[in-house]
mmCIF file of C-alpha atoms in Angstrom:
data_model
loop_
_atom_site.group_PDB
_atom_site.id
_atom_site.type_symbol
_atom_site.label_atom_id
_atom_site.label_comp_id
_atom_site.label_asym_id
_atom_site.label_seq_id
_atom_site.Cartn_x
_atom_site.Cartn_y
_atom_site.Cartn_z
ATOM 1 C CA LYS A 1 -92.555 25.725 93.592
ATOM 2 C CA GLU A 2 -92.486 29.465 94.347
ATOM 3 C CA LYS A 3 -91.999 31.734 91.367
ATOM 4 C CA GLY A 4 -90.247 35.057 91.071
ATOM 5 C CA LYS A 5 -87.643 34.301 93.747
ATOM 6 C CA PHE A 6 -83.952 35.168 93.901
ATOM 7 C CA THR A 7 -81.904 32.556 95.777
ATOM 8 C CA LEU A 8 -78.319 33.288 96.784
ATOM 9 C CA LEU A 9 -75.927 30.388 97.351
ATOM 10 C CA ARG A 10 -72.961 31.539 99.413
ATOM 11 C CA ASP A 11 -69.943 29.562 100.554
ATOM 12 C CA THR A 12 -67.183 30.414 103.028
ATOM 13 C CA ARG A 13 -64.153 28.191 103.796
ATOM 14 C CA THR A 14 -65.762 25.364 101.814
ATOM 15 C CA ASP A 15 -67.015 24.439 98.332
ATOM 16 C CA GLY A 16 -70.721 25.130 97.877
ATOM 17 C CA SER A 17 -70.956 23.594 94.410
ATOM 18 C CA PHE A 18 -73.070 20.705 95.760
ATOM 19 C CA LEU A 19 -75.880 23.253 96.069
ATOM 20 C CA VAL A 20 -75.535 24.177 92.385
ATOM 21 C CA HIS A 21 -75.756 20.513 91.355
ATOM 22 C CA HIS A 22 -78.859 20.090 93.522
ATOM 23 C CA PHE A 23 -80.718 23.046 91.992
ATOM 24 C CA LEU A 24 -79.697 22.097 88.440
ATOM 25 C CA SER A 25 -81.035 18.548 88.748
ATOM 26 C CA PHE A 26 -84.080 19.711 90.749
ATOM 27 C CA TYR A 27 -85.265 22.233 88.154
ATOM 28 C CA LEU A 28 -84.578 19.930 85.197
ATOM 29 C CA ARG A 29 -86.589 17.127 86.828
ATOM 30 C CA ALA A 30 -89.385 19.631 87.481
ATOM 31 C CA GLY A 31 -89.584 20.364 83.749
ATOM 32 C CA CYS A 32 -88.335 23.960 83.955
ATOM 33 C CA LYS A 33 -86.464 25.745 81.174
ATOM 34 C CA VAL A 34 -82.949 26.324 82.562
ATOM 35 C CA CYS A 35 -80.273 28.747 81.402
ATOM 36 C CA PHE A 36 -77.036 27.655 83.092
ATOM 37 C CA VAL A 37 -74.206 30.191 83.025
ATOM 38 C CA ALA A 38 -71.353 27.870 84.007
ATOM 39 C CA LEU A 39 -68.209 29.897 84.561
ATOM 40 C CA LEU A 40 -66.326 27.506 86.832
ATOM 41 C CA GLN A 41 -66.312 24.015 85.293
ATOM 42 C CA SER A 42 -66.710 22.295 81.934
ATOM 43 C CA PHE A 43 -69.927 20.756 80.601
ATOM 44 C CA SER A 44 -68.524 17.248 81.076
ATOM 45 C CA HIS A 45 -67.931 17.914 84.801
ATOM 46 C CA TYR A 46 -71.527 19.032 85.407
ATOM 47 C CA SER A 47 -72.797 16.191 83.218
ATOM 48 C CA ILE A 48 -70.972 13.500 85.232
ATOM 49 C CA VAL A 49 -72.320 14.824 88.546
ATOM 50 C CA ALA A 50 -75.836 15.177 87.102
ATOM 51 C CA GLN A 51 -75.775 11.550 85.922
ATOM 52 C CA LYS A 52 -75.111 10.464 89.501
ATOM 53 C CA LEU A 53 -78.204 12.440 90.482
ATOM 54 C CA GLY A 54 -80.296 10.755 87.778
ATOM 55 C CA VAL A 55 -80.375 13.591 85.209
ATOM 56 C CA SER A 56 -78.939 13.668 81.678
ATOM 57 C CA LEU A 57 -77.723 17.152 80.729
ATOM 58 C CA ALA A 58 -77.054 16.073 77.140
ATOM 59 C CA ALA A 59 -80.665 14.921 76.736
ATOM 60 C CA ALA A 60 -81.949 18.141 78.340
ATOM 61 C CA LYS A 61 -79.875 20.182 75.846
ATOM 62 C CA GLU A 62 -81.160 18.166 72.902
ATOM 63 C CA ARG A 63 -84.823 18.732 73.777
ATOM 64 C CA GLY A 64 -84.191 22.432 74.349
ATOM 65 C CA GLN A 65 -84.853 22.387 78.072
ATOM 66 C CA LEU A 66 -81.268 23.347 79.016
ATOM 67 C CA VAL A 67 -79.283 26.212 77.541
ATOM 68 C CA PHE A 68 -75.668 25.817 78.674
ATOM 69 C CA LEU A 69 -73.043 28.562 78.487
ATOM 70 C CA GLU A 70 -69.613 27.002 78.945
ATOM 71 C CA GLY A 71 -67.654 29.971 80.265
ATOM 72 C CA LEU A 72 -64.239 28.302 80.054
ATOM 73 C CA LYS A 73 -64.684 27.561 76.344
ATOM 74 C CA SER A 74 -66.126 31.015 75.620
ATOM 75 C CA CYS A 75 -63.100 32.668 77.245
ATOM 76 C CA LEU A 76 -60.678 30.629 75.125
ATOM 77 C CA ASP A 77 -62.651 31.323 71.937
ATOM 78 C CA LEU A 78 -62.464 35.065 72.622
ATOM 79 C CA LEU A 79 -58.754 34.986 73.460
ATOM 80 C CA PHE A 80 -57.924 33.112 70.253
ATOM 81 C CA GLY A 81 -60.313 35.127 68.092
ATOM 82 C CA GLU A 82 -62.756 32.307 67.342
ATOM 83 C CA GLU A 83 -66.513 32.875 67.220
ATOM 84 C CA GLU A 84 -68.802 30.255 68.741
ATOM 85 C CA GLN A 85 -71.594 31.225 66.336
ATOM 86 C CA PRO A 86 -70.457 33.406 63.417
ATOM 87 C CA GLY A 87 -72.267 36.732 63.296
ATOM 88 C CA GLN A 88 -73.302 36.644 66.961
ATOM 89 C CA PRO A 89 -71.349 38.407 69.734
ATOM 90 C CA SER A 90 -69.972 36.262 72.534
ATOM 91 C CA PRO A 91 -71.900 36.492 75.833
ATOM 92 C CA LEU A 92 -68.535 37.294 77.467
ATOM 93 C CA GLN A 93 -67.819 40.099 75.014
ATOM 94 C CA PHE A 94 -66.503 42.353 77.798
ATOM 95 C CA LEU A 95 -63.278 40.292 77.840
ATOM 96 C CA SER A 96 -62.284 41.663 74.435
ATOM 97 C CA GLY A 97 -62.186 45.185 75.863
ATOM 98 C CA GLY A 98 -64.899 46.540 73.573
ATOM 99 C CA SER A 99 -67.348 47.195 76.405
ATOM 100 C CA CYS A 100 -67.075 47.173 80.184
ATOM 101 C CA ASP A 101 -70.700 46.155 80.807
ATOM 102 C CA LEU A 102 -72.304 42.694 80.749
ATOM 103 C CA ARG A 103 -75.102 43.547 78.325
ATOM 104 C CA ALA A 104 -74.137 40.757 75.919
ATOM 105 C CA LEU A 105 -74.379 38.229 78.756
ATOM 106 C CA PHE A 106 -77.783 39.572 79.802
ATOM 107 C CA ASP A 107 -79.020 39.444 76.185
ATOM 108 C CA PHE A 108 -77.917 35.800 76.042
ATOM 109 C CA VAL A 109 -79.907 34.999 79.217
ATOM 110 C CA ARG A 110 -83.003 36.879 78.050
ATOM 111 C CA GLU A 111 -83.050 35.242 74.614
ATOM 112 C CA SER A 112 -82.420 31.795 76.112
ATOM 113 C CA LEU A 113 -85.335 31.992 78.553
ATOM 114 C CA SER A 114 -87.897 33.857 76.447
ATOM 115 C CA ALA A 115 -90.120 30.892 75.603
ATOM 116 C CA PRO A 116 -91.128 30.513 71.937
ATOM 117 C CA ALA A 117 -94.722 29.693 71.054
ATOM 118 C CA GLY A 118 -95.564 26.090 71.836
ATOM 119 C CA ASP A 119 -92.751 25.636 74.366
ATOM 120 C CA SER A 120 -93.965 23.006 76.857
ATOM 121 C CA CYS A 121 -91.353 23.822 79.527
ATOM 122 C CA LYS A 122 -92.477 25.233 82.855
ATOM 123 C CA GLY A 123 -91.202 28.436 84.517
ATOM 124 C CA PRO A 124 -87.745 29.650 83.423
ATOM 125 C CA VAL A 125 -84.702 29.454 85.707
ATOM 126 C CA LEU A 126 -81.345 31.212 85.552
ATOM 127 C CA LEU A 127 -78.499 29.405 87.328
ATOM 128 C CA VAL A 128 -75.027 30.999 87.671
ATOM 129 C CA ASP A 129 -71.884 29.178 88.896
ATOM 130 C CA ASP A 130 -70.216 31.232 90.040
ATOM 131 C CA LEU A 131 -70.647 34.997 89.964
ATOM 132 C CA SER A 132 -67.280 35.707 91.622
ATOM 133 C CA VAL A 133 -65.532 34.499 88.439
ATOM 134 C CA LEU A 134 -66.841 37.543 86.540
ATOM 135 C CA LEU A 135 -64.954 39.782 88.963
ATOM 136 C CA SER A 136 -61.813 37.685 88.493
ATOM 137 C CA LEU A 137 -62.162 38.124 84.728
ATOM 138 C CA GLY A 138 -62.118 41.907 85.124
ATOM 139 C CA ALA A 139 -65.791 42.882 85.311
ATOM 140 C CA ALA A 140 -66.486 45.807 87.648
ATOM 141 C CA PRO A 141 -68.658 45.219 90.743
ATOM 142 C CA VAL A 142 -71.228 47.742 89.450
ATOM 143 C CA ALA A 143 -71.442 45.856 86.134
ATOM 144 C CA VAL A 144 -71.960 42.535 87.942
ATOM 145 C CA LEU A 145 -74.676 43.995 90.196
ATOM 146 C CA ASP A 146 -76.379 45.642 87.192
ATOM 147 C CA PHE A 147 -76.352 42.289 85.384
ATOM 148 C CA ILE A 148 -78.044 40.540 88.315
ATOM 149 C CA HIS A 149 -80.541 43.405 88.705
ATOM 150 C CA TYR A 150 -81.635 43.167 85.063
ATOM 151 C CA CYS A 151 -81.775 39.361 85.269
ATOM 152 C CA ARG A 152 -84.046 39.602 88.326
ATOM 153 C CA VAL A 153 -86.342 42.064 86.551
ATOM 154 C CA CYS A 154 -86.478 39.934 83.402
ATOM 155 C CA VAL A 155 -86.603 36.412 84.861
ATOM 156 C CA CYS A 156 -88.317 36.940 88.226
ATOM 157 C CA CYS A 157 -90.703 39.813 87.451
ATOM 158 C CA GLN A 158 -91.485 39.563 83.733
ATOM 159 C CA LEU A 159 -91.147 35.814 83.078
ATOM 160 C CA LYS A 160 -92.243 34.724 86.601
ATOM 161 C CA GLY A 161 -89.216 32.455 86.921
ATOM 162 C CA ASN A 162 -86.403 32.024 89.450
ATOM 163 C CA VAL A 163 -82.759 33.087 89.684
ATOM 164 C CA VAL A 164 -80.166 31.037 91.604
ATOM 165 C CA VAL A 165 -76.619 32.396 91.950
ATOM 166 C CA LEU A 166 -73.505 31.049 93.700
ATOM 167 C CA VAL A 167 -70.869 33.420 95.107
ATOM 168 C CA HIS A 168 -67.705 32.739 97.106
ATOM 169 C CA SER A 169 -67.022 34.859 100.143
ATOM 170 C CA ASN A 170 -64.428 35.127 102.873
ATOM 171 C CA GLU A 171 -65.093 37.516 105.715
ATOM 172 C CA ASP A 172 -61.342 37.822 106.354
ATOM 173 C CA SER A 173 -60.555 38.488 102.696
ATOM 174 C CA GLU A 174 -59.031 41.721 101.440
ATOM 175 C CA ASP A 175 -61.022 41.392 98.205
ATOM 176 C CA GLU A 176 -63.270 44.382 98.816
ATOM 177 C CA GLU A 177 -64.936 44.186 95.392
ATOM 178 C CA ASN A 178 -66.109 40.621 95.936
ATOM 179 C CA GLU A 179 -67.394 41.370 99.455
ATOM 180 C CA LEU A 180 -69.249 44.432 98.112
ATOM 181 C CA VAL A 181 -71.042 42.243 95.568
ATOM 182 C CA VAL A 182 -71.794 39.511 98.135
ATOM 183 C CA ASN A 183 -73.211 41.932 100.716
ATOM 184 C CA SER A 184 -75.345 43.705 98.125
ATOM 185 C CA LEU A 185 -76.782 40.415 96.833
ATOM 186 C CA CYS A 186 -77.581 39.336 100.395
ATOM 187 C CA HIS A 187 -79.722 42.447 100.843
ATOM 188 C CA HIS A 188 -81.740 41.722 97.690
ATOM 189 C CA SER A 189 -82.191 37.943 97.948
ATOM 190 C CA ASP A 190 -85.376 36.145 98.989
ATOM 191 C CA LEU A 191 -83.472 33.117 100.297
ATOM 192 C CA ILE A 192 -79.827 32.644 101.307
ATOM 193 C CA LEU A 193 -78.227 29.209 101.591
ATOM 194 C CA TRP A 194 -74.856 29.831 103.243
ATOM 195 C CA ALA A 195 -72.479 26.859 103.359
ATOM 196 C CA GLU A 196 -69.583 27.261 105.779
ATOM 197 C CA GLY A 197 -66.593 25.086 106.611
ATOM 198 C CA LEU A 198 -66.201 24.011 110.224
ATOM 199 C CA ALA A 199 -64.223 26.426 112.382
ATOM 200 C CA THR A 200 -62.588 23.403 114.029
ATOM 201 C CA GLY A 201 -61.230 22.081 110.727
ATOM 202 C CA PHE A 202 -61.738 18.844 108.803
ATOM 203 C CA CYS A 203 -64.029 16.082 110.089
ATOM 204 C CA LYS A 204 -64.874 12.934 108.131
ATOM 205 C CA ASP A 205 -68.431 12.765 109.529
ATOM 206 C CA VAL A 206 -69.313 16.474 109.209
ATOM 207 C CA HIS A 207 -68.205 18.401 106.131
ATOM 208 C CA GLY A 208 -69.667 21.757 107.138
ATOM 209 C CA GLN A 209 -72.725 23.654 108.238
ATOM 210 C CA ILE A 210 -75.422 25.353 106.205
ATOM 211 C CA LYS A 211 -77.308 28.420 107.298
ATOM 212 C CA ILE A 212 -80.757 28.821 105.718
ATOM 213 C CA ILE A 213 -81.912 32.443 105.846
ATOM 214 C CA LYS A 214 -85.464 33.200 104.713
ATOM 215 C CA ARG A 215 -85.565 36.946 104.046
ATOM 216 C CA LEU A 216 -88.975 37.729 105.548
ATOM 217 C CA SER A 217 -87.786 41.290 106.168
ATOM 218 C CA LEU A 218 -87.566 41.833 102.405
ATOM 219 C CA ARG A 219 -91.346 42.080 102.010
ATOM 220 C CA GLN A 220 -92.751 42.130 105.540
ATOM 221 C CA ALA A 221 -91.965 43.900 108.775
ATOM 222 C CA GLU A 222 -90.637 40.686 110.311
ATOM 223 C CA GLN A 223 -87.260 39.324 111.332
ATOM 224 C CA ASP A 224 -85.501 36.938 108.982
ATOM 225 C CA LEU A 225 -85.994 33.242 109.753
ATOM 226 C CA VAL A 226 -82.627 31.527 110.293
ATOM 227 C CA GLN A 227 -82.070 27.757 110.539
ATOM 228 C CA ILE A 228 -78.666 26.077 110.915
ATOM 229 C CA TYR A 229 -77.848 22.465 110.038
ATOM 230 C CA GLN A 230 -74.682 20.454 109.565
ATOM 231 C CA TYR A 231 -74.145 18.287 106.502
ATOM 232 C CA LYS A 232 -72.130 15.443 105.055
ATOM 233 C CA ILE A 233 -71.614 15.104 101.299
ATOM 234 C CA GLN A 234 -71.908 11.549 99.984
ATOM 235 C CA ASP A 235 -71.464 10.134 96.492
ATOM 236 C CA ARG A 236 -75.065 10.601 95.331
ATOM 237 C CA ASN A 237 -76.666 12.784 97.993
ATOM 238 C CA VAL A 238 -76.118 15.093 100.943
ATOM 239 C CA THR A 239 -77.181 14.252 104.500
ATOM 240 C CA PHE A 240 -78.358 17.104 106.742
ATOM 241 C CA PHE A 241 -78.726 16.938 110.518
ATOM 242 C CA ALA A 242 -79.018 19.213 113.542
ATOM 243 C CA ARG A 243 -75.775 20.428 115.112
ATOM 244 C CA GLY A 244 -74.336 17.866 117.496
ATOM 245 C CA LEU A 245 -76.288 14.923 116.030
ATOM 246 C CA SER A 246 -73.721 13.568 113.562
ATOM 247 C CA ALA A 247 -72.665 9.928 113.521
ATOM 248 C CA ALA A 248 -69.390 10.903 115.195
ATOM 249 C CA VAL A 249 -71.282 12.189 118.248
ATOM 250 C CA LEU A 250 -74.055 9.596 118.440
#
């Protein structure tokens, strides 16, 4: 409901993709125009999960509500010299070595979410899954942070929309570039949803814990509000509960 917010989805020792699927289906049901930069999985994967959540991605694409960038396909097209749309540069143009910045990707986002006259969709939303892949593909941390900065200015400030980004993190990792990006994004986010695997290992009744951090300190002289819950992922939904109140304990 709030506009102009930057939400960071962070996962450590677990897979936080269930949060991406939630936000994708949530915003599409709300009637928002969504630009989904999907760098991790194929369209069919997201479509199958969305169907379980009661949303048709194919129908959303047809009516112009969803703009989907299939990163895996774009990478292959660039590597084999094929153009997705003749005459237009690929959003992942930096892979070809012509430029080290992500301007083409930002231009794709901006053009996708700039509503034409008569567009009935509500506030625009940029969803990225996941940002860490850009680093793996060779983008520099500064380029990735610049991309997110310009997306926040365009989507959150100018278009009064929302940005939701997933990043992987591992506090014990030696990947300094990824941790630099993660820590910087944490400082600039309005809301952090941090999914963590259990320190004690696998449990069939508790799949992990989620830390919800509302960044009150970003705009006010207050401490951040932190809430911690545990969760269990089921076929069509996710159950959240206070720590120590899972079915295994009760």
